Tab-separated table of C-alpha atoms in Angstrom:
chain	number	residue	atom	x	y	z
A	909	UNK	CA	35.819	-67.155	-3.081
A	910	UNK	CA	33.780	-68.671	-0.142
A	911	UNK	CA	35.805	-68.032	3.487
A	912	UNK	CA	35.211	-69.353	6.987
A	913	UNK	CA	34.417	-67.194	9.748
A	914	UNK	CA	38.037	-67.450	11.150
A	915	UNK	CA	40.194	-66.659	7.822
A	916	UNK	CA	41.246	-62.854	7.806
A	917	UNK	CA	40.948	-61.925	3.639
A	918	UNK	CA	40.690	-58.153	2.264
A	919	UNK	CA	39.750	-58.587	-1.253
A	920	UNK	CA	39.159	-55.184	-3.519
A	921	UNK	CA	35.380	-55.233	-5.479
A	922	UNK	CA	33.934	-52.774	-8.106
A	923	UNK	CA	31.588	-49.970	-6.689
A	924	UNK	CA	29.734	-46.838	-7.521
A	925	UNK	CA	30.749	-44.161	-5.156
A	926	UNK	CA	29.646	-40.651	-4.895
A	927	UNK	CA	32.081	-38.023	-3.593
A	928	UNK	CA	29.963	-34.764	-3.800
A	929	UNK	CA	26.281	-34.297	-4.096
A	930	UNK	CA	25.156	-33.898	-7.953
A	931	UNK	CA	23.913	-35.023	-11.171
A	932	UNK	CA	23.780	-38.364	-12.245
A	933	UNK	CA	27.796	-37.593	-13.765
A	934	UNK	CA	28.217	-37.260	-10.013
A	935	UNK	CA	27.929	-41.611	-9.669
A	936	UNK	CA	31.987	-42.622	-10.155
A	937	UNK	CA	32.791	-45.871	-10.820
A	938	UNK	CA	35.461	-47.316	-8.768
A	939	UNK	CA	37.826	-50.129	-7.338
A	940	UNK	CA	37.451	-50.146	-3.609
A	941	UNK	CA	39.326	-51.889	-0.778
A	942	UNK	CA	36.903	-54.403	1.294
A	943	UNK	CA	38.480	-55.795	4.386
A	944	UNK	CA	37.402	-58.743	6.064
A	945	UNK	CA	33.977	-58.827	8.182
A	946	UNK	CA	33.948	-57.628	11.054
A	947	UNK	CA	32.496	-58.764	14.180
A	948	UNK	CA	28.722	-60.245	13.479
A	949	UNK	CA	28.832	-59.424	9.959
A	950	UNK	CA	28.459	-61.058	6.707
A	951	UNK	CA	30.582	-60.550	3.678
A	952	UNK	CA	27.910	-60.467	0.928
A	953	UNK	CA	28.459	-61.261	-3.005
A	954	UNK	CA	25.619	-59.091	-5.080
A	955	UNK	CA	24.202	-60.668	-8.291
A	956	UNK	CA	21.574	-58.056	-8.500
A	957	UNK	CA	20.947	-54.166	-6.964
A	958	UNK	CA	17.984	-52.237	-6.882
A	959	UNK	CA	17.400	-48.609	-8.283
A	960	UNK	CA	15.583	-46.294	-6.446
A	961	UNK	CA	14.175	-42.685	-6.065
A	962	UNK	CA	15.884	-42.819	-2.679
A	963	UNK	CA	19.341	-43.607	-4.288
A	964	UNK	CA	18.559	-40.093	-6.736
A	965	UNK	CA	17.313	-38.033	-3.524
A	966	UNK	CA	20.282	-39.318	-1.650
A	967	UNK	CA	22.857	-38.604	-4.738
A	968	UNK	CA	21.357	-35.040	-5.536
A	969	UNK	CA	21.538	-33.924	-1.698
A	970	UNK	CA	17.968	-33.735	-0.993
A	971	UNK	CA	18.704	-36.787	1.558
A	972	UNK	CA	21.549	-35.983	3.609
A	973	UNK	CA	23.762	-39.022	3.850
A	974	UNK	CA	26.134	-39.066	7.012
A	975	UNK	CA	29.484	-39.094	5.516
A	976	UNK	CA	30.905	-38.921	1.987
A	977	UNK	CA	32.732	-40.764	-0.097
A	978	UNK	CA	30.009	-43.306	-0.322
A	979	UNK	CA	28.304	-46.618	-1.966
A	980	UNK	CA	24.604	-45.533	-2.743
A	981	UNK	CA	22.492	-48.313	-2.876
A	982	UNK	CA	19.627	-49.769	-0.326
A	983	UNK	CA	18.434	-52.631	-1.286
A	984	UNK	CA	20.835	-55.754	-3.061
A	985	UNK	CA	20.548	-59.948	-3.310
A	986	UNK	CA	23.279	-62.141	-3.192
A	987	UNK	CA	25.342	-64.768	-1.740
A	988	UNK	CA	27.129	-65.275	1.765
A	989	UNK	CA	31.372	-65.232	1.036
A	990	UNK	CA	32.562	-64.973	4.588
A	991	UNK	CA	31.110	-65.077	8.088
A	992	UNK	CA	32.858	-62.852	10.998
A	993	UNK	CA	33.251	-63.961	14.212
A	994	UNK	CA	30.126	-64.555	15.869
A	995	UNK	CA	27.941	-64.619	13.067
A	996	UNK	CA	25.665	-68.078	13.353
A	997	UNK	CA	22.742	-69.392	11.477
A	998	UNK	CA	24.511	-68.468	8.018
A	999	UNK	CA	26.212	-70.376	5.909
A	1000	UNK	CA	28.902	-69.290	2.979
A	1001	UNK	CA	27.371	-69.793	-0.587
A	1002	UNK	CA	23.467	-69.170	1.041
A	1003	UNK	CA	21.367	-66.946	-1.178
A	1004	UNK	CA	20.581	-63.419	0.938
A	1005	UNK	CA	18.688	-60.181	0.375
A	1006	UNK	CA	18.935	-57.235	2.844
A	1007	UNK	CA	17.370	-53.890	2.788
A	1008	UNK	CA	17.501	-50.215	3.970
A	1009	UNK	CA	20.067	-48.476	5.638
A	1010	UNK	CA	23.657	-48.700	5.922
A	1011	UNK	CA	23.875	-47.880	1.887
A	1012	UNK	CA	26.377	-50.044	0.135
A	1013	UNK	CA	24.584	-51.918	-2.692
A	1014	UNK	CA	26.030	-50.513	-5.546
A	1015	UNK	CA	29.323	-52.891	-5.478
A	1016	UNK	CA	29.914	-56.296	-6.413
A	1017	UNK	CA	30.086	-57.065	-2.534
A	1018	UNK	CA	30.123	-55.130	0.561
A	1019	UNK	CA	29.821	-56.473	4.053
A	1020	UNK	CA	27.001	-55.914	6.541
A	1021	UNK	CA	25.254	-56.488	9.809
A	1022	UNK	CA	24.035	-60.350	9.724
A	1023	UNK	CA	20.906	-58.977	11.609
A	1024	UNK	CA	20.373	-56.424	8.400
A	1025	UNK	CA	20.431	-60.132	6.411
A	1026	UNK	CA	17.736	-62.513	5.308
A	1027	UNK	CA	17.814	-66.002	3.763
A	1028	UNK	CA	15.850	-66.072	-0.004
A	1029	UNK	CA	13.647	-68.370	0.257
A	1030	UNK	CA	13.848	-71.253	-2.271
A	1031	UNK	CA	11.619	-70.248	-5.704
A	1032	UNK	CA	12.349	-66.518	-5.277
A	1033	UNK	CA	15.198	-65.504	-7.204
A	1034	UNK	CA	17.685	-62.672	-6.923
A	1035	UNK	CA	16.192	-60.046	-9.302
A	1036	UNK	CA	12.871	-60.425	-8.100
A	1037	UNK	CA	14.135	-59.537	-4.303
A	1038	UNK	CA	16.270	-56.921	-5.265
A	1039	UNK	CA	13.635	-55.455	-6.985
A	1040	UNK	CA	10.844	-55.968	-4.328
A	1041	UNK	CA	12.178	-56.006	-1.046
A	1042	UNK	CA	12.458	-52.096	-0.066
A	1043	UNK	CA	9.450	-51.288	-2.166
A	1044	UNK	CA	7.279	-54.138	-0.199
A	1045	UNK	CA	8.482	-52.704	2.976
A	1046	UNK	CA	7.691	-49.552	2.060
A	1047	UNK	CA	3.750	-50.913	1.141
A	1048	UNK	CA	4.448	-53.420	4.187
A	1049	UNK	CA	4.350	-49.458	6.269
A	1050	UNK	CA	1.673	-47.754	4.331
A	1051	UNK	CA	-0.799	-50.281	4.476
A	1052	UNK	CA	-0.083	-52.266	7.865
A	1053	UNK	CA	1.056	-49.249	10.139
A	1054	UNK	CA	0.355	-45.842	8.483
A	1055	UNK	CA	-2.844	-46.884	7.963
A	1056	UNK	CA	-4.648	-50.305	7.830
A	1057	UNK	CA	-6.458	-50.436	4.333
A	1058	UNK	CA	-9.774	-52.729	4.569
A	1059	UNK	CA	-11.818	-54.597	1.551
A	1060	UNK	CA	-13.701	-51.981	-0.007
A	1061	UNK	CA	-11.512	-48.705	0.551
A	1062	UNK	CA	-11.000	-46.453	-2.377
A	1063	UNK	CA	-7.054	-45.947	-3.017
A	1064	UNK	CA	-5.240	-43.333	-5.338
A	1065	UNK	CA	-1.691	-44.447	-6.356
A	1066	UNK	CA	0.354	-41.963	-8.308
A	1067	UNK	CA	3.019	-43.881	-11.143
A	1068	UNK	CA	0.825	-46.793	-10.567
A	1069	UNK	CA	3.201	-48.339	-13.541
A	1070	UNK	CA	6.409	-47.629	-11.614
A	1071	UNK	CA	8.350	-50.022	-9.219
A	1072	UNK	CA	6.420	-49.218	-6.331
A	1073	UNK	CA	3.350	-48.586	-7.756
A	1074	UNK	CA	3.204	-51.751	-8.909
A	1075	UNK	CA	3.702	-53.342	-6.331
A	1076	UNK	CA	1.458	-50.819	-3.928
A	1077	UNK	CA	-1.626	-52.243	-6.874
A	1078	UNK	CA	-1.064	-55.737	-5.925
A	1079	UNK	CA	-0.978	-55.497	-2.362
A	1080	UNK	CA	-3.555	-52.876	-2.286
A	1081	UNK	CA	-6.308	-55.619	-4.802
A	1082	UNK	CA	-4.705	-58.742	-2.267
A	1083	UNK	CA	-6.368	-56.830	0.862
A	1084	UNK	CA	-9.536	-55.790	-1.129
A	1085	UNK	CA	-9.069	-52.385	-1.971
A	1086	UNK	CA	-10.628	-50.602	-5.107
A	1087	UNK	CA	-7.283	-49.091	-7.027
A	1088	UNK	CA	-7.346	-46.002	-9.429
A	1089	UNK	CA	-3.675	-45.211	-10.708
A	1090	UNK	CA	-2.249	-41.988	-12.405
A	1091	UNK	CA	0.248	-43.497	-15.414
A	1092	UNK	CA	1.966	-41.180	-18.409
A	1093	UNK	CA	1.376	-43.013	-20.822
A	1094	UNK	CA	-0.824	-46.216	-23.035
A	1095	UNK	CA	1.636	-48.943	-22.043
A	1096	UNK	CA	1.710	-47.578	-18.721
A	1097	UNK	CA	-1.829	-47.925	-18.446
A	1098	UNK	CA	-2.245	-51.404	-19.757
A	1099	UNK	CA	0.840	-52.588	-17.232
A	1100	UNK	CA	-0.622	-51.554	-14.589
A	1101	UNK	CA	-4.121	-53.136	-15.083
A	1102	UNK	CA	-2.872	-56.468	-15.918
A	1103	UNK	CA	-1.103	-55.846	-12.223
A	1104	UNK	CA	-4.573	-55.242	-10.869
A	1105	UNK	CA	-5.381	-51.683	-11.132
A	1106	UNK	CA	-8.798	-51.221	-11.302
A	1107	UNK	CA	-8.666	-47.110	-13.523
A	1108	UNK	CA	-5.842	-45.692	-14.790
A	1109	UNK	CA	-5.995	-41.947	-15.688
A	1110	UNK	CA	-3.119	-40.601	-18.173
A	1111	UNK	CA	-2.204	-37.580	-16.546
A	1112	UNK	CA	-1.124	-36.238	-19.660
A	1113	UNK	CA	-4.719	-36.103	-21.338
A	1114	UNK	CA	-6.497	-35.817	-18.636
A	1115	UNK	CA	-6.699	-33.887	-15.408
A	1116	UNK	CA	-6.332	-36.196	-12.628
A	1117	UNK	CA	-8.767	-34.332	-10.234
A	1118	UNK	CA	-11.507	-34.144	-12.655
A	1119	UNK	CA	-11.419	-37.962	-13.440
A	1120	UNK	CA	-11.000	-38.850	-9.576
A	1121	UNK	CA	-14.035	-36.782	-8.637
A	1122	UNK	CA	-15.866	-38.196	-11.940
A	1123	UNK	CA	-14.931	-41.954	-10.229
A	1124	UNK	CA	-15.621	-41.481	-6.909
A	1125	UNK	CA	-19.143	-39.861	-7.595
A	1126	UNK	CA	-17.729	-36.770	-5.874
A	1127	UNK	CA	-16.896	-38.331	-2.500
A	1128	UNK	CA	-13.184	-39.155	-3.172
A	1129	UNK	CA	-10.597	-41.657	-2.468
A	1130	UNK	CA	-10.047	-43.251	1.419
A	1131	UNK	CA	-6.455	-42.838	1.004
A	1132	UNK	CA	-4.097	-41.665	-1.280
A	1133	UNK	CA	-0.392	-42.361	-1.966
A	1134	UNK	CA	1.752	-39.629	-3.569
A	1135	UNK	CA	5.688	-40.089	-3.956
A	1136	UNK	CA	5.361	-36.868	-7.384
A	1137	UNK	CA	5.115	-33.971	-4.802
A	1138	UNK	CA	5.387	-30.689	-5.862
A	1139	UNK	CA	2.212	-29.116	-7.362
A	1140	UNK	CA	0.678	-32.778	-8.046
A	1141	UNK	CA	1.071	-33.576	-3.760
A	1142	UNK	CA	-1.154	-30.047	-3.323
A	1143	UNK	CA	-3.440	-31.133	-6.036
A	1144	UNK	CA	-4.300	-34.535	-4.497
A	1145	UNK	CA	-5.264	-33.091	-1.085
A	1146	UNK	CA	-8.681	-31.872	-3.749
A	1147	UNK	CA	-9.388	-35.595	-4.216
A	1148	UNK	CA	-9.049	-37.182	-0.721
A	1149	UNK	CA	-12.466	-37.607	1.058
A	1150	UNK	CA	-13.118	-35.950	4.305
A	1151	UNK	CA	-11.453	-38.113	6.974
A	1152	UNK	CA	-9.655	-39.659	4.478
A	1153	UNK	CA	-5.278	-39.646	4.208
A	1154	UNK	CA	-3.001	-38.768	1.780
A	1155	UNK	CA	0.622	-40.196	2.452
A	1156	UNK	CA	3.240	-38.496	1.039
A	1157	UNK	CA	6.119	-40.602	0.177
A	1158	UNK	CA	8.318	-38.928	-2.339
A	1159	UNK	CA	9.206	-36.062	-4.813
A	1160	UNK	CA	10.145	-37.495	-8.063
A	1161	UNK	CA	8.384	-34.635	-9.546
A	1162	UNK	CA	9.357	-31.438	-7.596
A	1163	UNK	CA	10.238	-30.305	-3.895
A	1164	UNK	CA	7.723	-30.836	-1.982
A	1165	UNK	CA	5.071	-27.797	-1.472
A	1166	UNK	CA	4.813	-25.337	1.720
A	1167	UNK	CA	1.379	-26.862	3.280
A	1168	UNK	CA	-0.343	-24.535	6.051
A	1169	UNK	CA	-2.322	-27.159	8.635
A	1170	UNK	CA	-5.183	-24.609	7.612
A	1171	UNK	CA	-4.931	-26.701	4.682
A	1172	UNK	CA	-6.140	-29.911	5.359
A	1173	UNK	CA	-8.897	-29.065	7.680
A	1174	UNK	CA	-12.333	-27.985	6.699
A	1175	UNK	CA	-14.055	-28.204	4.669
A	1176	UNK	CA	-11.242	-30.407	3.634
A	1177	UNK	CA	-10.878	-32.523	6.894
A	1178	UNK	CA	-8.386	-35.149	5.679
A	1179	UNK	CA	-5.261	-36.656	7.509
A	1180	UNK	CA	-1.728	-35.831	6.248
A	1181	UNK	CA	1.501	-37.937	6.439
A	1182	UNK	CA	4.835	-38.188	5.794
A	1183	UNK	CA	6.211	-41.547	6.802
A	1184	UNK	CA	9.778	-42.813	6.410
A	1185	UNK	CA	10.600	-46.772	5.447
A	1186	UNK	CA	14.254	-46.282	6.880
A	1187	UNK	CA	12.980	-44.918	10.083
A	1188	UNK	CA	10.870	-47.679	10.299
A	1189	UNK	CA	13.348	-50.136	9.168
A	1190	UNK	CA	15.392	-48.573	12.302
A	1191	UNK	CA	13.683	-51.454	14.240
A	1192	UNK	CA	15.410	-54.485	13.616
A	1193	UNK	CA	12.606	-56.829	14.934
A	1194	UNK	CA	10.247	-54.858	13.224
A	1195	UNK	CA	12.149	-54.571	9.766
A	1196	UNK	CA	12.825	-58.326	10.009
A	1197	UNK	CA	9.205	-59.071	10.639
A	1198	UNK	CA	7.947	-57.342	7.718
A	1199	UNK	CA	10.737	-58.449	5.573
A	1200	UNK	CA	9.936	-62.041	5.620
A	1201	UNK	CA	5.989	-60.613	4.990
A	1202	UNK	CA	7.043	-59.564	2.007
A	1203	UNK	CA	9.322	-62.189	1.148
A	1204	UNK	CA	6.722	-64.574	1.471
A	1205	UNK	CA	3.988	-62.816	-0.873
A	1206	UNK	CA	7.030	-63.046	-3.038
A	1207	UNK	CA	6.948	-66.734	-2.430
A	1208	UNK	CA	3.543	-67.868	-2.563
A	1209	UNK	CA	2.900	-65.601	-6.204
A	1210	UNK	CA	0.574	-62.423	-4.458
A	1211	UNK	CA	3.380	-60.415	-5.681
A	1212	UNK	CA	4.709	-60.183	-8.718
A	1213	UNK	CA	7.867	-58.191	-9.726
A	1214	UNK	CA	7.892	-56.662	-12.950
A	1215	UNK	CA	11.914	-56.050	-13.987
A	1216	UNK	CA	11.644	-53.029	-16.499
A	1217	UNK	CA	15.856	-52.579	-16.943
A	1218	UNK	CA	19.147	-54.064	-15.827
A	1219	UNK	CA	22.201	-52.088	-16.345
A	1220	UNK	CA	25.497	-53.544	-15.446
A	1221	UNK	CA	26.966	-51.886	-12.470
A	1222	UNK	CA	29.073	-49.458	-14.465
A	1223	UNK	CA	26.514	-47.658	-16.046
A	1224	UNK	CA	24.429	-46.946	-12.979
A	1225	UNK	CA	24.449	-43.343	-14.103
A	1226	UNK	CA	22.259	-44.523	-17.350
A	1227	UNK	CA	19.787	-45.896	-14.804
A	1228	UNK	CA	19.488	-42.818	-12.557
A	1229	UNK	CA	18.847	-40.936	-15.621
A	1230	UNK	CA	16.354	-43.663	-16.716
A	1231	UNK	CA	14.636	-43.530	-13.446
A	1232	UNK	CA	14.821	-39.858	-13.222
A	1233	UNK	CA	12.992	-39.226	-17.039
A	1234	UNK	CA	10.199	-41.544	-16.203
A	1235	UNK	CA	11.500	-43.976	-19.175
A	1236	UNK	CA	11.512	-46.496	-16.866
A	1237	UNK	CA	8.392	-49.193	-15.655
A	1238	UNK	CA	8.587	-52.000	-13.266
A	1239	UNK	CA	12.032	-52.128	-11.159
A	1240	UNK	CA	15.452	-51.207	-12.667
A	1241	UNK	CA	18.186	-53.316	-11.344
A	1242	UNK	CA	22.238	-53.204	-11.305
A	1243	UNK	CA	24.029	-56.308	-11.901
A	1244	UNK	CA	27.323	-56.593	-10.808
């Protein structure tokens, strides 16, 4: 149902809600009240929701979240159903994506800030953006602000095969880069490549360091990108070059690991960060800015999104546990 700005509807919509922090049996599947938009906000129909470590971090209370019950979810694509008052520049039945923070995208519609909004552009459809759009920002950060890779940098990407990594291999080749990739597994491997990835090391037959240092003739990588943590984030500060960074992003793998400062300096020498996309998405110029950078690569073909499972919104516990056992490759969407 498509509404005007000035009709007052509260309609009810499916949604996954978590009430206490826990395992994936912790995800509740509910029918939740929705009133009307509020002032400058959109009411939003989702076709498609992304899956991320962020949702599992959030769910497990590693991530704090600000109040609870809650909709996890940070990154959807949809349609416009109803404008609030105020709201220009939108129209009711346009095609939208948003990303980031307020949660809310595991629900068949929620509304939200029409600044927090974007148009799709025409020849980019719903999946693909709901499966891109946080993880571009979140390459949009490392590689534009963190630190600005150039042509003929050395990168390391842990889970190159994984929704991020992915796309972190494309954008990394697009600027130049020279990309060596940790993967579990064959397939993995042979994903990843035909995304671009220059090596792939199976971490399970090999020891990452050993091949790195093998690679890199001993000097090591420029930068490195490591959402694992635990005992693989303390291993890669052994294959960053002197000067070099390592960015830590994650901890799909384990909490991450007491570092002393003694640690990275010499003979080590290396830069150490710990970046957040939603702090950075905190800026709504600057979040807008790099949205549409990232929409556009989505656009023009420099990125390509690689959709490894859709669940319908119901069984968003099955994904988390998907996500969580490393079954998973490419983006893993909800569909409402």
């Amino acid at each position: 149902m498509l509404t005007s700005a000035t009709e007052e509807v509260t309609m009810h919509t499916d949604a996954v809600r978590l009430h206490h922090p826990g395992s994936a049996e912790a995800l509740r599947f509910e029918r939740v009240e929705l009133p009307p938009p509020a002032a400058g906000e959109l009411r939003i129909r989702h076709t498609a929701a992304g899956v991320n470590f962020v949702d599992i971090y959030q769910r497990n209370g590693d991530y704090p979240l600000p109040a609870l019950p809650v909709t996890l979810g940070v990154e959807a694509a949809g349609v416009v159903e109803a404008l609030g008052p105020g709201v220009s520049g939108f129209t009711p039945g346009q095609r939208v994506v948003w990303a980031g923070p307020p949660v809310g995208g595991y629900a068949g519609a929620r509304n939200l800030a029409a600044a927090r909004v974007l148009p799709l552009p025409d020849g980019v459809d719903d999946a693909a953006a709901a499966g891109a759009l946080l993880r571009g920002l979140t390459a949009h950060l490392l590689f534009d602000e963190i630190r600005p890779l150039r042509a003929g940098d050395t990168l390391l990407v842990h889970a190159a095969a994984g929704g991020l990594g992915l796309l972190l291999v494309q954008w990394a080749k697009a600027l130049g880069a020279r990309v060596i990739g940790t993967v579990g597994s064959a397939d993995k491997a042979e994903l990843a490549r035909a995304h671009g990835l220059d090596h792939a090391i199976l971490y399970q037959q090999q020891d990452f360091v050993t091949a790195l240092r093998e690679l890199t003739d001993g000097h090591g990588v420029d930068y490195a990108i490591d959402g694992i943590g635990g005992e693989t984030l303390r291993r890669t500060l052994d294959v960053v070059r002197p000067n070099g960074l390592l960015a830590s992003i994650g901890q799909a793998g384990g909490a991450l690991p007491a570092l002393d400062i003694a640690e990275l300096s010499a003979p080590r020498a290396l830069t150490f960060a710990r970046p957040s996309v939603f702090r950075y998405l905190s800026d709504t110029g600057r979040y807008r800015a790099a949205a549409q950078a990232v929409l556009e690569r989505l656009r023009n073909g420099s990125l390509r999104v690689t959709i490894g499972a859709e669940y319908p919104l119901a069984e968003a516990a099955a994904a988390h546990r998907a996500l969580q056992a490393g079954r998973s490759h490419g983006a893993i969407l909800l569909r409402p």
